Coordinates of C-alpha atoms in Angstrom, one line a residue:
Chain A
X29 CA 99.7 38.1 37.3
X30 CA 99.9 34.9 34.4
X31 CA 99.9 35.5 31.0
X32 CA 99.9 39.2 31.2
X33 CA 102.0 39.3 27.5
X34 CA 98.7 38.6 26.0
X35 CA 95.8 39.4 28.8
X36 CA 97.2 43.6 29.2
X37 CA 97.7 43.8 25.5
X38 CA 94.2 42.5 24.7
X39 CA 92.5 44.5 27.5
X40 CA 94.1 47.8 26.0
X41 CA 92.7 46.7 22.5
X42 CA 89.2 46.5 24.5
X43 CA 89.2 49.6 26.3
X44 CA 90.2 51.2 22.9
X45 CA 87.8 49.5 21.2
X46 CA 85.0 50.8 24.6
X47 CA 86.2 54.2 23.6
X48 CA 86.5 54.4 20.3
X49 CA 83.6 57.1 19.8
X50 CA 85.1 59.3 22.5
X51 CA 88.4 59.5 20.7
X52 CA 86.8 59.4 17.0
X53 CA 84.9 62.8 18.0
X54 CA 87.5 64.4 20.0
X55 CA 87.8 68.0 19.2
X56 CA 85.3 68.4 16.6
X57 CA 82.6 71.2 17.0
X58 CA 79.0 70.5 19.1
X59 CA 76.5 68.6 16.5
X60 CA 73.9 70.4 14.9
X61 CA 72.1 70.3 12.1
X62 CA 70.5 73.5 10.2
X63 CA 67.7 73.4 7.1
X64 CA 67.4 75.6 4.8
X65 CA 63.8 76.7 5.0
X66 CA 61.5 77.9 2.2
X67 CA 61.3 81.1 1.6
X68 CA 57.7 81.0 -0.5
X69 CA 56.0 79.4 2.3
X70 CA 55.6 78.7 6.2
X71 CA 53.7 75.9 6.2
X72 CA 54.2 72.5 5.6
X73 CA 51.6 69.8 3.7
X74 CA 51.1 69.0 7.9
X75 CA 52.2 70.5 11.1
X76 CA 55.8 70.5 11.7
X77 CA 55.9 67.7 14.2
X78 CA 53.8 65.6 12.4
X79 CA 56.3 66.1 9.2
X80 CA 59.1 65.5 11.3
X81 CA 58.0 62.7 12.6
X82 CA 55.6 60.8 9.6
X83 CA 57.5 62.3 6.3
X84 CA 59.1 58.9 5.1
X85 CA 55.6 57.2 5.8
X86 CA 53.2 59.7 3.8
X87 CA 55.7 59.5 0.9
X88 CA 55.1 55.6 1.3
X89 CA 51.6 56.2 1.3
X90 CA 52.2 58.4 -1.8
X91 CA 53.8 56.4 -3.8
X92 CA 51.3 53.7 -2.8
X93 CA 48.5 55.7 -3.7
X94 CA 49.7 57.3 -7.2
X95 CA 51.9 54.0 -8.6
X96 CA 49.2 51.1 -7.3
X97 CA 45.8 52.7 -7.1
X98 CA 45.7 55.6 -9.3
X99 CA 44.8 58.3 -6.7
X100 CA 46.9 61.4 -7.5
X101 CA 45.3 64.1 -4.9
X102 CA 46.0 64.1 -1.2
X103 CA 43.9 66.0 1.2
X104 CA 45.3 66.7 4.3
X105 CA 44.3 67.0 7.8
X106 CA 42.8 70.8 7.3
X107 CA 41.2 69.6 4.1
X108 CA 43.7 71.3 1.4
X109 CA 44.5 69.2 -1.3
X110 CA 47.6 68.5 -3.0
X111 CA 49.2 67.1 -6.2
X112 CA 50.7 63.8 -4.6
X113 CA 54.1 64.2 -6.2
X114 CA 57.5 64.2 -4.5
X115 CA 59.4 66.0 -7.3
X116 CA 56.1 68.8 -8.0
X117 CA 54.8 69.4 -4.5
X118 CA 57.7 68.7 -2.4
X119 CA 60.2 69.6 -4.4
X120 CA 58.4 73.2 -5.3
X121 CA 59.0 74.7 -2.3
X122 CA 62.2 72.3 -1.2
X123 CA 64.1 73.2 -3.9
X124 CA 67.6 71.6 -3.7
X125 CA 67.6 68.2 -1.6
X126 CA 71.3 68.8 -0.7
X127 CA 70.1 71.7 1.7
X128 CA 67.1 69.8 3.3
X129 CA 66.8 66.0 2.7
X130 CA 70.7 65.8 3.1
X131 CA 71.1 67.7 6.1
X132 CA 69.3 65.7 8.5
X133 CA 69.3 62.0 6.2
X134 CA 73.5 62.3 6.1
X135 CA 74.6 62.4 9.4
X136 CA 72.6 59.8 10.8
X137 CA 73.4 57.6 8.3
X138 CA 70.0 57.4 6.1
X139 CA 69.8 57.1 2.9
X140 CA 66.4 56.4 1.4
X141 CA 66.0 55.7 -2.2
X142 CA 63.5 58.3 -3.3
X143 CA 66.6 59.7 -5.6
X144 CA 67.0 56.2 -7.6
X145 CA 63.8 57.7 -9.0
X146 CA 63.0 61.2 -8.0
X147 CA 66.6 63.1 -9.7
X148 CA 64.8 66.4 -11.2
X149 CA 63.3 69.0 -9.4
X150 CA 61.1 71.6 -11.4
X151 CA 63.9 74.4 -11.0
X152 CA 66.7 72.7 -11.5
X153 CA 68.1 72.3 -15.5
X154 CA 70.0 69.5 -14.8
X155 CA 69.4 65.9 -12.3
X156 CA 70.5 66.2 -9.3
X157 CA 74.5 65.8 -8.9
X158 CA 74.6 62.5 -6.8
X159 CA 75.5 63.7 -4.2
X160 CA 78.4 63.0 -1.7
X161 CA 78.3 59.0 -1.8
X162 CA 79.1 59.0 1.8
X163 CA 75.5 58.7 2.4
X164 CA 76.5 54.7 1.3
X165 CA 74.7 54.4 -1.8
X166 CA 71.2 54.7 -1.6
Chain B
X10 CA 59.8 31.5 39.9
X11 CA 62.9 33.0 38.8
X12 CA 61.4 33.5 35.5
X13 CA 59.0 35.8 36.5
X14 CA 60.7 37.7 39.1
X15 CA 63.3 38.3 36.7
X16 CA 60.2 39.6 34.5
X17 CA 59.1 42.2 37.0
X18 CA 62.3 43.3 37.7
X19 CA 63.1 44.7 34.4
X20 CA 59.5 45.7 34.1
X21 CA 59.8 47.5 37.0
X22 CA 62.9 49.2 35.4
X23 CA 60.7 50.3 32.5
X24 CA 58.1 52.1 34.7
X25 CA 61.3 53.7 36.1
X26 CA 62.6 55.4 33.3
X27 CA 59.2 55.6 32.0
X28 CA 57.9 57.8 35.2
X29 CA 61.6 59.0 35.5
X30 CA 62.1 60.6 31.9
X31 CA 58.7 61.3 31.8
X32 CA 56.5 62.5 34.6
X33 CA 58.9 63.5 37.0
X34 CA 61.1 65.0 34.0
X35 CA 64.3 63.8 35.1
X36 CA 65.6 63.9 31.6
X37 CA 69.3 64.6 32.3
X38 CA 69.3 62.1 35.0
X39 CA 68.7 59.5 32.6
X40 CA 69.6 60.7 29.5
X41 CA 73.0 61.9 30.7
X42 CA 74.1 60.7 34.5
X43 CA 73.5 57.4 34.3
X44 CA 74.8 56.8 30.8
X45 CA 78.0 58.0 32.0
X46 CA 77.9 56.1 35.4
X47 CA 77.3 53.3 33.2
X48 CA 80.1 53.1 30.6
X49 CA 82.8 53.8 34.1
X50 CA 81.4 50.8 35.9
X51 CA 81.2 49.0 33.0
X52 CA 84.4 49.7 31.7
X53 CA 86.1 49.6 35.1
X54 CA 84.5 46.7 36.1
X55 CA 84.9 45.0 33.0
X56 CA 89.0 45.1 33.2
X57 CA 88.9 44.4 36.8
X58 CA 87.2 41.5 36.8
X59 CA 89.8 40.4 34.1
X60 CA 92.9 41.3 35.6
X61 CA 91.6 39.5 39.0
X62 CA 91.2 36.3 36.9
X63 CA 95.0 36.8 35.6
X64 CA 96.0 36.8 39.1
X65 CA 94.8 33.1 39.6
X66 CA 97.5 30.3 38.8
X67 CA 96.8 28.9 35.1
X68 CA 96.5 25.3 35.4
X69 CA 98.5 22.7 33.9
X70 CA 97.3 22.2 30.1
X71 CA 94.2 20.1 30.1
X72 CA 94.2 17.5 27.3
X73 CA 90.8 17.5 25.9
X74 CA 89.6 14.4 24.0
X75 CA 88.1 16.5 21.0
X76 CA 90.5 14.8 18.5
X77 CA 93.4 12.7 19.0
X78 CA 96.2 13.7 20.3
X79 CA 99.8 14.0 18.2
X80 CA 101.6 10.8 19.2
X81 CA 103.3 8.4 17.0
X82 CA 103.9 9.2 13.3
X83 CA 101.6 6.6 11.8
X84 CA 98.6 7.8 14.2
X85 CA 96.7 11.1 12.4
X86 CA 96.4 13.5 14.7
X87 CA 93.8 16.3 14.7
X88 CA 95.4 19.6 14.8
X89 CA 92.5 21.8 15.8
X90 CA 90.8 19.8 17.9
X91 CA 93.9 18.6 20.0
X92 CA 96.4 20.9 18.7
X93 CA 100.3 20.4 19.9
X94 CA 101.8 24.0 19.1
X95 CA 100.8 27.7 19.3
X96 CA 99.3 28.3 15.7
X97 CA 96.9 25.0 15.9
X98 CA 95.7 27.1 19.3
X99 CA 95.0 30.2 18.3
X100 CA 93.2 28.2 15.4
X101 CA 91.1 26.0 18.1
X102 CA 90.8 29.7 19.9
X103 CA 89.7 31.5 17.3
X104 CA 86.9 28.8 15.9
X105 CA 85.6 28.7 19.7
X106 CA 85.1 32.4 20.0
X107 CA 84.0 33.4 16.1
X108 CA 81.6 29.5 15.6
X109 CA 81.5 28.7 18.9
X110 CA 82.5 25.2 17.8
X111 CA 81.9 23.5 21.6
X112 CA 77.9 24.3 21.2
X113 CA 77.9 22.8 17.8
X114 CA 78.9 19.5 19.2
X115 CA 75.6 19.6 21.9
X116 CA 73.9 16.4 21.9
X117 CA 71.3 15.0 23.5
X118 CA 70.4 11.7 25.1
X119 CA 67.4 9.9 24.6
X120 CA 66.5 6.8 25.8
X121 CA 65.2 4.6 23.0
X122 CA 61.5 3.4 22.4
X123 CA 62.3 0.0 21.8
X124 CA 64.5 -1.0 25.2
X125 CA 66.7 0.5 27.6
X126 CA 69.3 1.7 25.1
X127 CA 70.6 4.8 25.0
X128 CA 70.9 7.1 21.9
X129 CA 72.8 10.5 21.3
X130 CA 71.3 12.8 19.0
X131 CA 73.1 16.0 17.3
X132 CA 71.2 18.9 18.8
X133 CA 72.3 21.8 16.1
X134 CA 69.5 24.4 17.8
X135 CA 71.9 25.8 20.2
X136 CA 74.4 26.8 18.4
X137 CA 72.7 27.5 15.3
X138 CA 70.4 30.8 17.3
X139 CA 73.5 31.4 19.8
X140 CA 75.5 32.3 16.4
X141 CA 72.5 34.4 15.4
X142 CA 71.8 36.1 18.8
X143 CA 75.5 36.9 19.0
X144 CA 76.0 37.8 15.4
X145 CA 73.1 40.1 15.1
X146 CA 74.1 41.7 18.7
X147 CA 78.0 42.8 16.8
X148 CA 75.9 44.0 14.4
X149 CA 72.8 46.2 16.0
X150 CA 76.0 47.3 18.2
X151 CA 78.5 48.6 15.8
X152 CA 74.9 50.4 13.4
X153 CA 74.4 51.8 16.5
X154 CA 77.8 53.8 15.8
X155 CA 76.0 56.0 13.6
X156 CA 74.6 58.2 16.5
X157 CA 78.2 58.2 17.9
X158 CA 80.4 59.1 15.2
X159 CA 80.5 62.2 13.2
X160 CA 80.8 61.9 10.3
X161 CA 79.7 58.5 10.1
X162 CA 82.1 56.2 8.9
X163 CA 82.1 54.1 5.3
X164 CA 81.6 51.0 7.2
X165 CA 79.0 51.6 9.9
X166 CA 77.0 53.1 6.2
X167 CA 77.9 50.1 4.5
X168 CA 76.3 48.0 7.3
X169 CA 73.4 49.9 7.5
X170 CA 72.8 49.6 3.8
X171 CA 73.3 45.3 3.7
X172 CA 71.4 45.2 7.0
X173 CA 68.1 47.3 4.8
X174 CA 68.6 45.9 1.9
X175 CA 65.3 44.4 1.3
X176 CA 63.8 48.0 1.9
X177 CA 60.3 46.9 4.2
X178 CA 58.5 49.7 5.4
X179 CA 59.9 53.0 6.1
X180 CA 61.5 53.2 8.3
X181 CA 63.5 50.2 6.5
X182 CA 63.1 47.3 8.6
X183 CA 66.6 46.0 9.4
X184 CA 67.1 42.0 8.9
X185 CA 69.4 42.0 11.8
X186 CA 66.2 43.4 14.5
X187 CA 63.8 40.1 13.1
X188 CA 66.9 37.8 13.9
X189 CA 67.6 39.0 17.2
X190 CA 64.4 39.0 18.5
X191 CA 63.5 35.4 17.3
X192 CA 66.8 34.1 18.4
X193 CA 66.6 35.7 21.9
X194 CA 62.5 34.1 22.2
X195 CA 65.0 30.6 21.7
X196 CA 66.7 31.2 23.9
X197 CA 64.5 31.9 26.8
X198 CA 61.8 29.0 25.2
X199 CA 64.6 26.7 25.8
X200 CA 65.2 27.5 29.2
X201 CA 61.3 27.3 29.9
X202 CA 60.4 24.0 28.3
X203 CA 63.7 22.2 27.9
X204 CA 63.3 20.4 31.4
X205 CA 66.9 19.8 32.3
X206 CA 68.0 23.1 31.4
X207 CA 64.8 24.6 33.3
X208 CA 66.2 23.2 36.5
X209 CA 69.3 24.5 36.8
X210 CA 68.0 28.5 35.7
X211 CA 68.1 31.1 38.3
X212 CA 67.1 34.0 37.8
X213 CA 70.9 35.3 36.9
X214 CA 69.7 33.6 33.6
X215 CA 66.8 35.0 32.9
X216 CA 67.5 38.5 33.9
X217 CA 69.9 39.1 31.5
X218 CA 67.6 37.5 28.4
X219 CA 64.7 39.5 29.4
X220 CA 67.2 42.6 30.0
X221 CA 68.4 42.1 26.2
X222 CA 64.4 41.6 24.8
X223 CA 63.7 44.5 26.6
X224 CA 66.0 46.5 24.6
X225 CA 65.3 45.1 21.4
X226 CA 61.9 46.1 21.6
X227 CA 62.0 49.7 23.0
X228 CA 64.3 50.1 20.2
X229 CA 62.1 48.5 17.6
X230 CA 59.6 50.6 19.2
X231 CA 62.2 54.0 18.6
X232 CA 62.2 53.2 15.4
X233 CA 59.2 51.8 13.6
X234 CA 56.3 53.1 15.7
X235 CA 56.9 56.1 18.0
X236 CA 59.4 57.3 15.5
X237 CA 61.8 59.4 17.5
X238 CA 63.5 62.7 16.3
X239 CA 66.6 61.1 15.3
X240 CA 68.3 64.1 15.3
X241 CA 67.4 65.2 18.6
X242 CA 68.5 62.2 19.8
X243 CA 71.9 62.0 17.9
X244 CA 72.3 65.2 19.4
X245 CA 72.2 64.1 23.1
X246 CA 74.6 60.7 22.0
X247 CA 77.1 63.2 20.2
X248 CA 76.6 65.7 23.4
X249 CA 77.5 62.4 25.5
X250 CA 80.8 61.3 23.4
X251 CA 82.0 64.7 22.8
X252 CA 82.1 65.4 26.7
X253 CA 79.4 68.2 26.2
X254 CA 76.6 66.8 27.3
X255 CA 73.2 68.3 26.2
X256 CA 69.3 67.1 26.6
X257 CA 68.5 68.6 22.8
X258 CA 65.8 71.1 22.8
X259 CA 63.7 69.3 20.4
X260 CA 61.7 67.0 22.7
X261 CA 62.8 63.5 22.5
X262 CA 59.8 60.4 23.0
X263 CA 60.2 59.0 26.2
X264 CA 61.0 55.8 24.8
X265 CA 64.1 56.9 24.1
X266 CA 64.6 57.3 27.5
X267 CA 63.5 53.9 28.5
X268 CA 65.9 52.4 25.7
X269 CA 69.0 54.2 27.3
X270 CA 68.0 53.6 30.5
X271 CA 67.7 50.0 29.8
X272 CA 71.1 50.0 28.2
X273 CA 72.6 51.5 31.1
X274 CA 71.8 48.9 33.1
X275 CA 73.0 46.7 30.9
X276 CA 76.2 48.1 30.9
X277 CA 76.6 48.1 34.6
X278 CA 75.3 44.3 35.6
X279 CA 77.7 43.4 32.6
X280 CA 80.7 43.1 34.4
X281 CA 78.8 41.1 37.7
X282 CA 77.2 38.6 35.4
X283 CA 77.4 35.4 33.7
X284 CA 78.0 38.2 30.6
X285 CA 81.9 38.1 31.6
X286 CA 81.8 35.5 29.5
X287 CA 82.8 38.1 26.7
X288 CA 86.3 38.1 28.3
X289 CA 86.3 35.1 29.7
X290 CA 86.3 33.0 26.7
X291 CA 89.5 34.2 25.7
X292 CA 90.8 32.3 29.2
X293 CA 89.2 29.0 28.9
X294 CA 91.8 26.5 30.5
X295 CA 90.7 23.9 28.0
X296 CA 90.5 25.8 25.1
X297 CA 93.7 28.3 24.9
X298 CA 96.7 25.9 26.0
X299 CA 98.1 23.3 23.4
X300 CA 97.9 19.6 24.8
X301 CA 101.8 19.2 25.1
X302 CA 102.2 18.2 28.9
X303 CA 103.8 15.1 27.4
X304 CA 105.8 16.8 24.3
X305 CA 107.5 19.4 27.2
X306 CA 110.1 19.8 29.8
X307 CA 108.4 20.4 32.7
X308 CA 110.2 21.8 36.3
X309 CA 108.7 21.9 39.4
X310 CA 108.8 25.9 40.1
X311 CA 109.7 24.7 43.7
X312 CA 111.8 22.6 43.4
X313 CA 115.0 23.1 45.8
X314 CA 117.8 24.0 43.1
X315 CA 120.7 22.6 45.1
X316 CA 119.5 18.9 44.4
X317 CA 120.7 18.3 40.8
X318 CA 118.8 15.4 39.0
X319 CA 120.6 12.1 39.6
X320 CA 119.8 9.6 36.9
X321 CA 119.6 5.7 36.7
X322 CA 123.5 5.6 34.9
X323 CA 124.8 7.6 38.0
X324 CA 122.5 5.2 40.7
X325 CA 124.1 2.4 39.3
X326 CA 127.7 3.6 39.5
X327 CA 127.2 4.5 43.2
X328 CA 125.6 1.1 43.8
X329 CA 127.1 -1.1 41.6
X330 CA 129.1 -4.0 43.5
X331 CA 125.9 -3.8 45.7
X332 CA 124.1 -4.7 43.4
X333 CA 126.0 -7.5 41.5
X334 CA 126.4 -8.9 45.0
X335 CA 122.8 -9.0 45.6
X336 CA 121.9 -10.7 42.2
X337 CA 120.3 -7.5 40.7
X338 CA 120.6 -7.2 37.1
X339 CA 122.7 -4.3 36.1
X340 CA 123.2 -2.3 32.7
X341 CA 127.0 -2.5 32.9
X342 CA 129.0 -5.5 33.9
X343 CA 132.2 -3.7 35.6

C-alpha cells in the first residue's frame, strides 16, 4: 500500500464521521415522546390524526384568517365553531406549551415561531419562561 | 436510450417500496433490513474500494500547466496552481475539493461566425450548480441529523434555523430543498441537450441523477404534502442508530418508506459508481503531488546498489591519456 500515512488516517476520520450517530446515541434510553393530555376534554378542534398531521397548517390558516381578513370564528368539520385564537382556544385546554408543543417540536429539531408572539396563556400569571434555547431560537 | 432506462429503473424501485411497504406490508424489511444492509455495503465497500486504489503504484508527479512552474528567481511562479512544496498542495488540494476550482476553468469552443476561427468561451454553468448541488447535498445531509441524534445538537439546530429562515409555508420551506432540486434538473438538462456531453452518457450517468431527484422529491413530498408523523418516524431512525430497531406503532405514510428505500439504494451503488469520486478526489495524481520532479533527488527503487554512481571527474581520470592522445578536450590538463 502507497501513501497509507495519510490514506488510513483519513479513512478512520470517514468511517467515524459514517458512524457518528451510532456512537453519539450509544447507551442512551429507547426514544419516546409522551404529552401531557387535557384533562377537561377528549377531543380535539379535529380528529387526532388530522391534528397530528395538519396542526401547523390550520394555525397558518388562522392567523391568515383573523390578522388578513378579519374572520375570527372557525367551524370545523362537525360544524362546531371556535374562537380562532392560539392563546384562547388552544391554549385553554393546552395549558403549558413546555408539556405539549415542546415535547414533540424539541426533539426533532422544530421550532416554529408562534412564541415570538403568542407568550401568555389564559392561566398562566406570567409569559411563558423561554424556554430551553436548545430548540435554536425560534 | 440510457436516459430512459435509467428512468424506469428507479421508477421501478419506487413501485417496489411503494407495493413493498405498502400492500404487501413489509414494513420492517424496508424500514429496517435493508437500511442496515445498506450502511455495511456502503461503508465496507466504501473503504475497500479505497484501500484497493492505495495498493496501485502512485505515479511520478505530473506537472500540470495551470500556472507556471517555480524556476528561476526573476520568473513569478504561481504557488497554487503549480505549487513546489507540501503547504502550496494541500492549498491546491483543498481549493479542488471545497470550489472545485478545475470545473471553474471549463470552457467551451465555438467556432466563429465570421471564418474558420476558433474562440474559447468561459463556461461558469458547471461549476457554478455543481457547487450548489454539492453544497446543498452537505447540507440536506448533516439537517437530516436531527432524526439521528438525540438530543439534537446546537449545530444541526442552528442549520436548520439559517436553512428556514425566510419562514414559507408551514412546514417552513428549507432554501437548501429549491437549490438542490434546480441544480440537479442542470445537471441532467446538460447532459440531454449539451450534444457532446450527451454522447458520451450511459446510463451509469443518469442513474445516479435521477436516483438523487428521486429522493429529493419523496422527501419534499415527506414534508410538505403527505406530512409524515415525524415522530413516528424519528422513532424508527433512533430505533435504527441505537441498535434497537423498532417499526413505531404510530403508522408511518408510505412515502416514508419509498424515501428510505431510495436512500438505501443509494447507499449501496455508492461505492460501485462514478460516486467514488467522494474519495477519490482526495487521490488525484495531478492534483495532490507538488510539481518538484526537477527540484528532487530522485533514485531508481531498482537500481542494483553495488554500482556506485561514477561521475564525469572520475571518467576522465580513468581515461585521461586516452583522451589527450585522441584530441578530445579534457577539463584537466595533467
Amino acid at each position: 500500500m502507497y501513501q497509507a500515512k495519510y490514506i488510513i488516517p483519513g479513512l478512520i476520520v470517514f468511517a467515524a464521521l459514517v458512524l457518528f450517530p451510532f456512537v453519539f446515541n450509544a447507551g442512551s434510553a429507547p426514544f419516546e415522546v409522551k404529552l401531557e393530555l387535557p384533562k377537561n376534554a377528549s377531543e380535539c378542534i379535529e380528529a387526532k390524526e388530522v391534528m397530528r398531521a395538519r396542526h401547523m397548517q390550520i394555525l397558518d390558516e388562522w392567523r391568515d384568517k383573523v390578522v388578513r381578513q378579519g374572520v375570527h370564528v372557525y367551524e370545523n368539520s362537525k360544524g362546531q365553531k371556535f374562537d380562532i385564537s392560539l392563546t384562547n382556544t388552544c391554549m385553554e385546554c393546552h395549558t403549558d406549551k413546555a408539556k405539549f408543543c415542546d415535547r414533540c417540536h424539541t426533539p426533532v429539531g422544530v421550532s416554529p415561531y408562534c412564541w415570538d408572539c403568542h407568550n401568555l396563556s389564559p392561566k398562566q400569571a406570567g409569559p411563558i419562561p423561554p424556554v430551553s434555547q436548545e430548540a435554536g431560537g425560534h | 436510450m440510457a436516459a430512459f432506462y435509467s428512468f424506469f429503473v428507479v421508477l421501478a424501485l419506487v413501485v417496489l417500496a411503494w407495493a413493498g411497504a405498502g400492500e404487501a406490508g413489509w414494513k420492517g424489511l424496508f424500514g429496517i433490513y435493508i437500511p442496515y444492509l445498506a450502511l455495511l455495503v456502503f461503508l465496507f465497500g466504501f473503504l475497500s474500494k479505497i484501500l484497493n486504489w492505495a495498493k496501485t503504484p502512485v505515479p511520478f508527479c505530473i506537472p500540470t500547466t495551470g500556472g507556471q512552474q517555480k524556476s528561476l528567481p526573476w520568473i513569478k511562479n504561481n504557488p497554487w496552481d503549480n505549487p513546489y512544496n507540501t503547504s502550496g498542495t494541500v492549498i491546491r488540494m483543498a481549493l479542488e475539493v471545497l470550489t472545485f476550482r478545475s470545473l471553474f476553468r471549463n470552457t467551451s469552443v465555438q467556432l466563429q461566425q465570421d471564418g474558420p476561427k476558433v474562440g474559447y468561451n468561459s463556461a461558469k454553468w458547471l461549476w457554478l450548480f455543481a457547487l450548489m448541488f454539492h453544497y446543498s447535498f452537505l447540507l440536506i445531509l448533516l439537517r437530516h441529523l436531527r432524526l439521528f441524534t438525540n438530543p439534537v445538537p446546537m449545530p444541526i439546530l442552528k442549520l436548520e434555523f439559517f436553512d428556514s429562515i425566510l419562514q414559507i409555508g408551514v412546514p417552513v420551506l428549507y432554501q437548501s430543498d429549491m437549490i438542490f432540486v434546480v441544480a440537479i434538473l442542470f445537471l441532467f438538462l446538460r447532459r440531454v441537450f449539451d450534444g457532446k456531453v450527451n454522447y458520451i452518457s450511459i446510463m451509469s450517468d443518469y442513474f445516479p441523477l435521477f436516483l438523487i431527484l428521486a429522493i429529493a422529491l419523496s422527501g419534499m413530498w415527506m414534508r410538505y404534502i403527505a406530512k409524515v408523523d415525524v415522530i413516528a418516524v424519528k422513532e424508527l431512525t433512533m430505533g435504527l442508530v441505537t441498535l434497537h430497531p423498532v417499526i413505531p406503532k404510530d403508522p408511518i405514510d408510505i412515502s416514508f418508506y419509498v424515501h428510505i428505500f431510495l436512500v438505501s439504494v443509494l447507499f449501496m451503488y455508492f461505492p460501485f459508481s462514478k460516486l467514488m469520486h467522494m474519495g477519490g478526489v482526495f487521490l488525484s495524481p495531478t492534483r495532490n503531488m507538488p510539481n518538484f520532479s526537477r527540484r528532487q533527488m530522485w533514485v531508481n527503487p531498482w537500481n542494483d546498489p553495488a554500482i556506485k554512481p561514477h561521475s564525469y571527474a572520475a571518467y576522465e581520470d580513468d581515461f585521461r591519456e586516452k583522451m589527450i592522445e585522441a584530441g578530445l578536450p579534457v577539463d584537466k590538463k595533467a
